[in-house]
Amino acid sequence: METGAWRTRLAAVVHELRNFLSFDFVTFGVYSADMSAFRATYIEPATMVWPSIWVKVDQGIRLWLTEGHTWERDLSDFIAKHPQIAEDPVTRRYQAAKTRAFVTVPVLSDTGPVCSLTLCSKQPDVYDEESLALLRQLAIDQVLTTFHHEQQLELETVAREIDELVGSAESLKEAAGYLVSKLHAFFEWDHVSIVTRDRRHSLFRLVRQAHADGCAIPDNFWQRDDQGMLGLTLRENEHRTRKDRECLIVSDEKTAKAYNYQPTNPAMQSALTCPIWFNGVWRWILNIEAVELNAFHETDKDEVLRIVRTLEASLHRLYQAKLNHVILESTREGIIVVDHDGKILDANQMASERLLGTRENYGNIVTYGDDDTTRQILKGDLAAASRRLVFKPRSAAPRAVLGLRSDLADELQASVWFLTDLDTFDWNVDFRYLRTIANDVAQQTRPSLMLASAVLQKMVKEVQASGIGPKIKAFAEQAVAQVAKADITFERLAELQSIMKSPKREAKPVDLCELIEDVVASLPEYDRKNIDCEAEVKAVVLGDRSSLGFVFRSLIDYLLRCLVDDDGEKSVVEMRIRPAENEACLVLLKLSNTLRLNETPEQQGDPLWQAVNTAHIDTGVGLAAIQEIVAAHQGALKNFAGAHDPTMPGPFWTAFVVTLPLSKMVEA
C-alpha cells in the first residue's frame, strides 16, 4: 500500500463535504489504545500549524465524545464548561486559529473513541444537532473507520520500506541515515538521531540525524556514556534482552530530572530513547526529541519498538550478507551454487574469474566440464567426493580443480560446489606446509636411522673379521631397536589418516600390561633405561590392539624426546597402571622432571613462538589421532602442562592420563 494514499482520499471527502456544510479548517486524528492521548494525522488546510505529537485527552473530553453531543456553538462556552482544558495544546491551537464553532464525528469502539473528524468555523452558532446528524447520514463514520485501518497498515508499510532500504545499504551509517530520515518524515518529529557507543573512549557519538529547522545537533556531537538519559538507557538495558528492553520517555520537568535529561539541542523539552541490538550487543540508541512538552506517549514507544524490531532484523541480514560476501570473495576456493538441474545460481569471484570466465549469465555448470568424466560428475551421474575435475572457462585455458559437492536441505533444492584450483600459487602454500611437516618428521627420524645404519655397518665388519658370534646378535638387536623406534614416527605419518577414519577396527581382549611391555621392549636399550614402568593391576580391555599400541607408542616416544637433565639428575618417563572408578583403569605417563625444554628466555616471552610451539607439539605427538582412538574405546584422555608462566599460551605436555573401561582387572 502506498504511504499516505488515504490522505489523498480523505482530502477528496473533505472537498465534497463543503457542498453540505461550511467550515474553515478540518482536523482528523486518532486516539491511543487507553484513550488517554490524541494525535492529529490530517489537517486541512495543510499550511495550518498543528502539533504532530500525542497530546493528553482530559477525562471530561472523553466523556463528551461518548455522550453523543459532539458539537459546540462557541468555543468559549465549551472552555467554560471544561476549564481544565484551557491550557491544553489542542485548545491553544483552536484558539490561535480563531475557532468559534465546531462539530466532531467520533468513531467509537466498545471501549471508547478510536478516531474523529472535526469541522471548525470562525463564526459562532454554525453547527447544531442537525449538522452532526447530516454527517452521520453521509456515513462519515464508516469512511473514517476505513481511513483509520489504512493508517494502521501504513506503519507496517513504513517498516517494510525501512527493511528494504537498510537491507540494500552499503554501510551501517547509510542504514542509520535511511532510518532517521524515514522516521522524521513519517512521524514529523522535531529531531531523530542515531548515536553509537564508542566503547574504547566510553562515549556516545552521533551516527546520523534528521531534523526540523533549528533542531539540529553538531555533527561532532559526543557525550559520556555514563551520563544523561542516553547513559541511563544503556544502564537500564545492560542486563536485558531484546524482548524485555526498556525505552525511556521524558515528557515533563519531573521525568527530565529523574532521567537526568540533557537535551542535544537547547530547544528540546521532550525525548524518547530506544536501544538497538546489533551483532550481540546494544550497539545504537535511537534518540527522538521534540520542542513541545509532553510530546511522547506510550503509543509512541509501541510504534518505535515495532520499527526497531524490523530494523534489527534488517541489520542482521545486512551483516550476514556483508560477512558472506567477504568470506566468499576472500576464500581461496571457488564456490558455485547450483540448483538440482545444474543451473548456476551464484558464484564467488574466484570461481567466476578463474573457472567460469564470466561474472553473469553463467548457464549450466555441466557446460564448463572439459572432459566426459568431469561432465558426468558435475551432472551427478558419478560420485563427487574430492574428485579431480577439469573446468573449461569461457575464453581461457582449461584448469584442473579438486571438487567437493555439498547438498543443501531438500526444500532448498540446491547444492554447493567447493573447488580448489590445483594450479594457483595459493594451492602451493598448503604443499609448503606439508613439506615443513615432512621435514620435521625426517629430523625426528634421521638420528635413529643413522645409528641403525652405523650398527649394521659394524655388524658387517665383525662378520668379515671374526664370523658370527655374540657381538653379531647384540648388534642385530640394537639395529632392530633403532629401526623400531624410527617406525614409531613413520607410523604416525603413514597410518594417521586410516587410524582417524577407523580408530577401532576390532573389539578383542587386550592385556594392557602386556601391550605396554611389548612397546617398551621394542625400544633401544638406552631408551628402556629411561622408562620406569609399574603396574598395580593386570588390566584387560576390549578393543583394537593395533590402535591402542599406536596410542602408547606415540605418547612414550614423545615423552622420551622431552627428557632433560636438571643439575645432573636425569629425568625419566614414569608409567603407572592403576585401577580407576566405574570398573576402569588408568595409565599415567609423565616426566619425572617437568622443566620447560628447549626455550630461551626470549622465546618464553614471545606469544607467537608459544602458539607455533603448541601446534608443533600437538602435531609431533599425534594428539588428534590419539583422542579419536581413546574416544572410540569409550575412554578419556587428559593431558597436563609443565610448570611455566600461566600467561604463556603455548605449554608443552608433560603428563598424560589414559582411562579405559575394563573387560577384566586383577591385582598384578
Short mmCIF file of C-alpha atoms in Angstrom, two decimals, residues 27 38-40 50-51 53-57 75 85-96:
data_model
loop_
_atom_site.label_atom_id
_atom_site.label_comp_id
_atom_site.label_asym_id
_atom_site.label_seq_id
_atom_site.Cartn_x
_atom_site.Cartn_y
_atom_site.Cartn_z
CA THR A 27 -8.69 18.01 11.73
CA PHE A 38 -4.83 12.11 20.80
CA ARG A 39 -2.71 12.78 17.72
CA ALA A 40 -3.82 14.77 14.68
CA TRP A 50 -0.66 21.90 14.39
CA PRO A 51 1.27 19.60 16.76
CA ILE A 53 2.66 14.71 18.63
CA TRP A 54 0.43 12.85 21.05
CA VAL A 55 -1.38 15.16 23.47
CA LYS A 56 -3.22 14.16 26.61
CA VAL A 57 -7.01 13.89 26.49
CA LEU A 75 -15.53 27.50 21.85
CA ILE A 85 -8.54 22.13 29.04
CA ALA A 86 -7.84 25.86 28.84
CA GLU A 87 -4.05 25.29 28.64
CA ASP A 88 -4.31 22.15 26.53
CA PRO A 89 -2.05 22.29 23.39
CA VAL A 90 -5.01 21.43 21.15
CA THR A 91 -7.20 24.10 22.76
CA ARG A 92 -4.46 26.66 22.20
CA ARG A 93 -4.26 25.68 18.54
CA TYR A 94 -8.03 26.08 18.15
CA GLN A 95 -7.85 29.49 19.79
CA ALA A 96 -4.88 30.52 17.63
#
